[in-house]
């Protein structure tokens, strides 16, 4: 067993942590969220320079040839800073879909641009009726000469409005919930017939409803094998879920630290509220929740690469279940222990709680993963 | 033993139900039922309707224009109003300051303020909490200094209150202020009625996690308050404040509202699909809804037991605060989870009553996460649930 990260990984983490601590404080983040596009080009360019936008991609595709652990280290830091830039949608989910499904040419074209910070991706997978089920795809892609025509409605597409290209799941065969018959397409967001309704999300990010009306794409838009995208979707989603778990652990760490500090400094009845045993035990439970979550997030960051899909699914779902629950507990307790301050939008605590709650609602909540865990036995 | 309502109580419930159904303006109940933003006029309009009917002050004695209803009747009224989507009658005037004035106020205070509270002419705010004094309320620092003067004796008030609910609408605020710093802290507190339009009063918004403006900071800078606005005796404010606490306990269970929210949750979970089937049929989700429903059934009877007991509600009533808020919070949590990924979209603009924009996802999903975060307040305000537990452990269990 070796839980130690390499010197390079340590360096990557330190430099990112330093940058976020220095440049991404509460006020800076607030201004970014209030800006028109909802994230900062400057921060994004800095991320590109630090190499984190291509950390997990092959060197041949303009990346740094890192492992899944590198992605998790990055996400952990982004979680600590509740960073709202489209890292998850572009690099993690969008990037891994291209990486897993794309042809060599597609990877070279797209991933190197992503790594340089020149291209933003969004994954348009969910639909109004799909909830968390990747196989539920009602959007259709019908053959049209050499290419396809897309019709349908994709729901809550994270950072869909700012994305340049969309990775879209669409049905090329079968019924709405069939496992077979799903294909992936890489669609330029500017294509005729793509209508985007962007909006804020409660955790300070952006998302969009995207409607496709007779959107024509060429044969070169297909990512991977036609009709057989579900296994790839599941793998990419598992990787993304693992990244969300790492992010959540970072958010839990930061939120716990802020709460424990508050317990030490806030005075009532002539002493710090942290001197009340009723609150001490609550704090200890918050800490245990975080440590248990960290353990599963670490395990998932290794097992997500497993060749055995059942082992991969079980571990990733276990981590997401735990993180969903612990994120809820820690978020709620942190607000409660801050008293009135906890419900003020001017304090970071509540913003961490919001992000943790929305992580639970992204790519499968506790119940979704509980069922998946059981069925992957 | 008979756990049924009497014939008279059932008839009373029917009477309340038909009155509220017929007279509650639809635009107001729509806002309540769909978690839209209420504005001052919504509350005032409804309170004036109740005032005209003679029902705005269920808890007041007849001599002051109240209904003098029994606790059970008050509960039936609360439950029906909550269930049908009436806005909660603003408690600060009618439920909080009025009983204090009735019991300890001067003749002038009764004659001047009570009719204005009944008619909703004044909007009151509660000025207890301060930045340094939340759970430890007896430590309030806002200072009121007595000044003897030929033009009229008065107090000069300096300090700050905070978390003042809807203080932006209020023209009056009742405050716990320190009039004596030389005695035990509880004994130096007085109960002062302050006109918020006085020079030196500043109200600043505090925006909550749902980006709504529901609470405020209130600053007092050299504010002149006539001495006749002191309730009862100087130095007795703490006693009056504790008296008031006994008056706010029974409404806090919010049984009617929770029944309404439970029904809405079930309706939502029936429309939402999971694996192609209604979420409500999913055993994992259904069991969680059942858990809350069972707690709510128990709470209703616990509340009725407290209300029916011959003695005045005591510290046991803290159970109602703890359980009532647990249930309210659990319902908001389940509603947020029921809507799945549509919990994410956050559009405060869509919560305006007259908003006509393009919706995102099903209409019921729009406010689910915002309401969940807003309702975190319920276990914090009105004496946090930790403080309620302290009360029970000390005063009931003797630990
Ligand atoms: C939405 C909202 C509306 C409000 N409206 C009003 C209003 O209109 N007027 C008004 O005067 N006030 C109002 N309040 C203030 C409310 O009463 C206080 O927030 C509450 O009393 C807690 O005080 P605090 O915020 O200072 O938290 P603190 O007292 O600092 O408490 C922080 C944490 O420590 C815990 N704690 C404190 N002491 C103990 C102890 N001895 N043992 C165990 N745990 C303890 C608390 O339970 C809490 O979890 C409102 C608050 C909110 C959130």
Short mmCIF file of C-alpha atoms in Angstrom, two decimals, chain A residues 107-358:
data_model
loop_
_atom_site.label_atom_id
_atom_site.label_comp_id
_atom_site.label_asym_id
_atom_site.label_seq_id
_atom_site.Cartn_x
_atom_site.Cartn_y
_atom_site.Cartn_z
CA UNK A 107 -8.54 13.67 -29.98
CA UNK A 108 -5.71 15.54 -31.56
CA UNK A 109 -7.97 18.26 -32.82
CA UNK A 110 -10.01 18.76 -29.68
CA UNK A 111 -7.94 17.78 -26.67
CA UNK A 112 -4.92 19.90 -27.54
CA UNK A 113 -7.16 22.94 -27.92
CA UNK A 114 -8.78 22.18 -24.57
CA UNK A 115 -5.39 21.78 -22.95
CA UNK A 116 -4.34 25.19 -24.23
CA UNK A 117 -7.49 26.81 -22.92
CA UNK A 118 -8.73 27.68 -26.40
CA UNK A 119 -11.77 25.46 -26.50
CA UNK A 120 -14.62 24.86 -24.07
CA UNK A 121 -16.70 21.70 -24.07
CA UNK A 122 -19.98 20.73 -22.51
CA UNK A 123 -21.58 17.33 -22.24
CA UNK A 124 -25.23 17.36 -23.27
CA UNK A 125 -26.37 14.04 -21.86
CA UNK A 126 -29.35 14.57 -19.57
CA UNK A 127 -32.88 15.23 -20.76
CA UNK A 128 -36.10 16.42 -19.13
CA UNK A 129 -37.24 12.85 -18.51
CA UNK A 130 -33.93 11.12 -17.95
CA UNK A 131 -33.20 12.14 -14.37
CA UNK A 132 -29.81 10.43 -13.82
CA UNK A 133 -30.21 7.61 -16.33
CA UNK A 134 -27.65 7.80 -19.09
CA UNK A 135 -29.54 5.26 -21.16
CA UNK A 136 -32.66 7.39 -21.23
CA UNK A 137 -32.15 9.23 -24.51
CA UNK A 138 -35.07 10.62 -26.47
CA UNK A 139 -33.01 13.00 -28.58
CA UNK A 140 -32.76 11.45 -32.02
CA UNK A 141 -30.07 11.39 -34.67
CA UNK A 142 -31.41 10.25 -38.00
CA UNK A 143 -29.27 9.38 -40.98
CA UNK A 144 -29.18 12.08 -43.59
CA UNK A 145 -26.95 11.29 -46.53
CA UNK A 146 -23.50 10.74 -45.12
CA UNK A 147 -24.32 12.62 -41.92
CA UNK A 148 -27.09 12.91 -39.33
CA UNK A 149 -29.90 15.22 -38.26
CA UNK A 150 -30.37 15.82 -34.54
CA UNK A 151 -33.63 16.65 -32.79
CA UNK A 152 -34.32 16.87 -29.10
CA UNK A 153 -33.96 18.65 -25.78
CA UNK A 154 -30.95 18.35 -23.49
CA UNK A 155 -31.48 19.45 -19.91
CA UNK A 156 -29.25 21.15 -17.33
CA UNK A 157 -26.17 21.05 -19.54
CA UNK A 158 -23.40 22.30 -17.27
CA UNK A 159 -21.76 25.40 -18.76
CA UNK A 160 -23.68 24.76 -21.96
CA UNK A 161 -23.92 28.40 -22.88
CA UNK A 162 -20.21 29.14 -22.85
CA UNK A 163 -19.16 25.90 -24.53
CA UNK A 164 -17.80 25.96 -28.07
CA UNK A 165 -18.53 22.33 -28.74
CA UNK A 166 -21.10 19.97 -27.30
CA UNK A 167 -20.78 16.24 -26.79
CA UNK A 168 -24.34 15.07 -27.39
CA UNK A 169 -25.85 11.67 -26.75
CA UNK A 170 -28.56 10.84 -29.22
CA UNK A 171 -30.58 7.85 -30.22
CA UNK A 172 -29.71 6.27 -33.54
CA UNK A 173 -31.76 3.13 -32.89
CA UNK A 174 -34.11 1.52 -30.41
CA UNK A 175 -36.57 2.85 -27.81
CA UNK A 176 -36.11 5.71 -25.35
CA UNK A 177 -34.59 3.57 -22.61
CA UNK A 178 -32.77 0.91 -24.57
CA UNK A 179 -29.14 0.34 -23.74
CA UNK A 180 -28.34 -0.19 -27.40
CA UNK A 181 -28.84 2.41 -30.06
CA UNK A 182 -27.17 5.39 -28.39
CA UNK A 183 -24.47 7.32 -30.24
CA UNK A 184 -22.29 10.29 -29.40
CA UNK A 185 -21.84 13.38 -31.55
CA UNK A 186 -19.50 16.29 -31.37
CA UNK A 187 -21.60 19.30 -32.32
CA UNK A 188 -20.50 22.85 -32.87
CA UNK A 189 -22.69 24.97 -30.66
CA UNK A 190 -23.00 27.54 -33.42
CA UNK A 191 -24.62 25.02 -35.77
CA UNK A 192 -27.94 26.08 -37.25
CA UNK A 193 -30.87 24.79 -35.20
CA UNK A 194 -29.12 24.78 -31.80
CA UNK A 195 -31.03 26.96 -29.31
CA UNK A 196 -29.47 27.64 -25.96
CA UNK A 197 -31.24 28.96 -22.85
CA UNK A 198 -28.56 29.68 -20.29
CA UNK A 199 -29.10 30.26 -16.59
CA UNK A 200 -27.36 30.36 -13.24
CA UNK A 201 -27.23 27.36 -10.96
CA UNK A 202 -27.68 27.69 -7.21
CA UNK A 203 -24.06 26.76 -6.56
CA UNK A 204 -22.75 29.74 -8.49
CA UNK A 205 -22.15 28.04 -11.81
CA UNK A 206 -23.99 28.08 -15.12
CA UNK A 207 -26.04 25.57 -17.05
CA UNK A 208 -28.38 25.58 -20.01
CA UNK A 209 -31.33 23.94 -21.68
CA UNK A 210 -30.26 23.13 -25.20
CA UNK A 211 -32.73 22.34 -27.93
CA UNK A 212 -31.79 20.76 -31.23
CA UNK A 213 -34.12 21.34 -34.16
CA UNK A 214 -33.05 19.64 -37.37
CA UNK A 215 -29.39 20.15 -36.64
CA UNK A 216 -27.30 18.74 -39.46
CA UNK A 217 -23.92 17.22 -38.68
CA UNK A 218 -21.43 15.41 -40.88
CA UNK A 219 -20.25 11.83 -40.51
CA UNK A 220 -17.10 13.16 -38.87
CA UNK A 221 -19.20 14.39 -35.94
CA UNK A 222 -19.75 10.84 -34.72
CA UNK A 223 -17.66 10.00 -31.66
CA UNK A 224 -16.90 6.33 -31.38
CA UNK A 225 -19.07 3.49 -32.46
CA UNK A 226 -22.60 4.15 -33.69
CA UNK A 227 -25.36 2.60 -31.53
CA UNK A 228 -22.86 1.47 -28.91
CA UNK A 229 -22.07 4.57 -26.86
CA UNK A 230 -23.57 3.52 -23.54
CA UNK A 231 -20.54 1.65 -22.13
CA UNK A 232 -18.34 4.63 -23.03
CA UNK A 233 -20.84 7.03 -21.50
CA UNK A 234 -20.82 5.00 -18.31
CA UNK A 235 -17.05 4.95 -18.16
CA UNK A 236 -16.73 8.66 -18.74
CA UNK A 237 -19.47 9.31 -16.24
CA UNK A 238 -17.72 7.16 -13.65
CA UNK A 239 -14.55 9.12 -14.19
CA UNK A 240 -16.48 12.37 -13.83
CA UNK A 241 -18.28 11.13 -10.72
CA UNK A 242 -14.92 10.25 -9.20
CA UNK A 243 -13.74 13.76 -9.95
CA UNK A 244 -16.87 15.19 -8.31
CA UNK A 245 -16.10 13.08 -5.25
CA UNK A 246 -12.59 14.54 -5.10
CA UNK A 247 -14.03 18.01 -5.45
CA UNK A 248 -16.55 17.30 -2.71
CA UNK A 249 -13.83 16.13 -0.35
CA UNK A 250 -11.98 19.39 -0.95
CA UNK A 251 -15.15 21.36 -0.23
CA UNK A 252 -15.77 19.33 2.92
CA UNK A 253 -12.23 19.97 4.16
CA UNK A 254 -12.53 23.70 3.65
CA UNK A 255 -16.02 23.91 5.09
CA UNK A 256 -15.09 21.85 8.13
CA UNK A 257 -12.02 24.00 8.72
CA UNK A 258 -14.11 27.18 8.54
CA UNK A 259 -16.71 25.74 10.89
CA UNK A 260 -14.20 24.50 13.45
CA UNK A 261 -12.53 27.88 13.39
CA UNK A 262 -15.90 29.53 14.00
CA UNK A 263 -16.54 27.23 16.97
CA UNK A 264 -13.28 28.43 18.47
CA UNK A 265 -13.86 32.13 17.93
CA UNK A 266 -17.63 32.74 18.26
CA UNK A 267 -18.43 33.63 21.85
CA UNK A 268 -21.80 33.15 23.55
CA UNK A 269 -22.49 32.87 27.27
CA UNK A 270 -19.01 34.20 27.90
CA UNK A 271 -17.15 31.38 26.19
CA UNK A 272 -16.44 29.98 22.75
CA UNK A 273 -19.41 27.98 21.45
CA UNK A 274 -16.91 25.21 20.71
CA UNK A 275 -16.68 24.63 24.44
CA UNK A 276 -20.20 23.18 24.44
CA UNK A 277 -19.97 19.42 24.29
CA UNK A 278 -23.15 19.19 22.25
CA UNK A 279 -21.32 21.03 19.48
CA UNK A 280 -17.96 19.30 19.97
CA UNK A 281 -19.47 15.94 19.17
CA UNK A 282 -21.18 17.33 16.11
CA UNK A 283 -17.84 18.68 14.90
CA UNK A 284 -16.19 15.32 15.44
CA UNK A 285 -18.88 13.63 13.37
CA UNK A 286 -18.31 16.15 10.60
CA UNK A 287 -14.64 15.34 10.63
CA UNK A 288 -15.34 11.60 10.50
CA UNK A 289 -17.73 12.10 7.59
CA UNK A 290 -14.98 13.88 5.72
CA UNK A 291 -12.34 11.23 6.44
CA UNK A 292 -14.60 8.38 5.38
CA UNK A 293 -15.48 10.27 2.22
CA UNK A 294 -11.83 10.86 1.51
CA UNK A 295 -11.10 7.15 1.82
CA UNK A 296 -13.76 6.22 -0.70
CA UNK A 297 -12.78 9.04 -3.04
CA UNK A 298 -9.20 7.75 -3.02
CA UNK A 299 -10.32 4.20 -3.66
CA UNK A 300 -12.52 5.36 -6.51
CA UNK A 301 -9.68 7.35 -8.03
CA UNK A 302 -7.75 4.10 -8.47
CA UNK A 303 -10.59 1.68 -9.23
CA UNK A 304 -12.14 3.96 -11.81
CA UNK A 305 -9.41 2.61 -14.11
CA UNK A 306 -10.34 -0.99 -13.42
CA UNK A 307 -10.92 -3.18 -16.45
CA UNK A 308 -13.70 -4.97 -14.56
CA UNK A 309 -16.78 -2.80 -15.07
CA UNK A 310 -18.54 -4.18 -12.00
CA UNK A 311 -15.63 -3.40 -9.73
CA UNK A 312 -15.43 0.07 -11.24
CA UNK A 313 -19.14 0.75 -10.89
CA UNK A 314 -19.35 -0.54 -7.34
CA UNK A 315 -16.46 1.52 -6.09
CA UNK A 316 -17.43 4.70 -7.87
CA UNK A 317 -21.05 4.41 -6.76
CA UNK A 318 -19.96 3.68 -3.20
CA UNK A 319 -17.95 6.88 -3.17
CA UNK A 320 -20.80 8.92 -4.64
CA UNK A 321 -23.29 7.51 -2.13
CA UNK A 322 -21.06 8.35 0.77
CA UNK A 323 -20.21 11.76 -0.53
CA UNK A 324 -23.85 12.55 -1.18
CA UNK A 325 -24.75 11.74 2.40
CA UNK A 326 -21.69 13.26 4.02
CA UNK A 327 -21.92 16.37 1.90
CA UNK A 328 -25.48 16.85 3.09
CA UNK A 329 -24.58 16.30 6.72
CA UNK A 330 -21.53 18.54 6.64
CA UNK A 331 -23.33 21.27 4.69
CA UNK A 332 -26.30 21.32 7.02
CA UNK A 333 -24.26 21.10 10.19
CA UNK A 334 -21.91 23.83 9.06
CA UNK A 335 -24.83 26.18 8.46
CA UNK A 336 -26.43 25.24 11.77
CA UNK A 337 -23.27 25.71 13.79
CA UNK A 338 -22.74 29.13 12.26
CA UNK A 339 -26.17 30.18 13.56
CA UNK A 340 -27.67 33.12 11.67
CA UNK A 341 -24.35 33.71 9.91
CA UNK A 342 -24.77 30.32 8.25
CA UNK A 343 -27.75 31.49 6.20
CA UNK A 344 -26.10 34.72 5.10
CA UNK A 345 -24.96 34.80 1.50
CA UNK A 346 -22.02 36.94 2.59
CA UNK A 347 -20.29 34.04 4.29
CA UNK A 348 -18.50 31.29 2.38
CA UNK A 349 -19.98 28.50 4.51
CA UNK A 350 -23.35 28.49 2.77
CA UNK A 351 -21.74 28.49 -0.67
CA UNK A 352 -19.85 25.32 0.16
CA UNK A 353 -23.07 23.76 1.35
CA UNK A 354 -24.74 24.72 -1.93
CA UNK A 355 -22.00 23.17 -4.01
CA UNK A 356 -22.05 19.98 -1.93
CA UNK A 357 -25.82 19.67 -2.33
CA UNK A 358 -25.57 20.16 -6.09
#
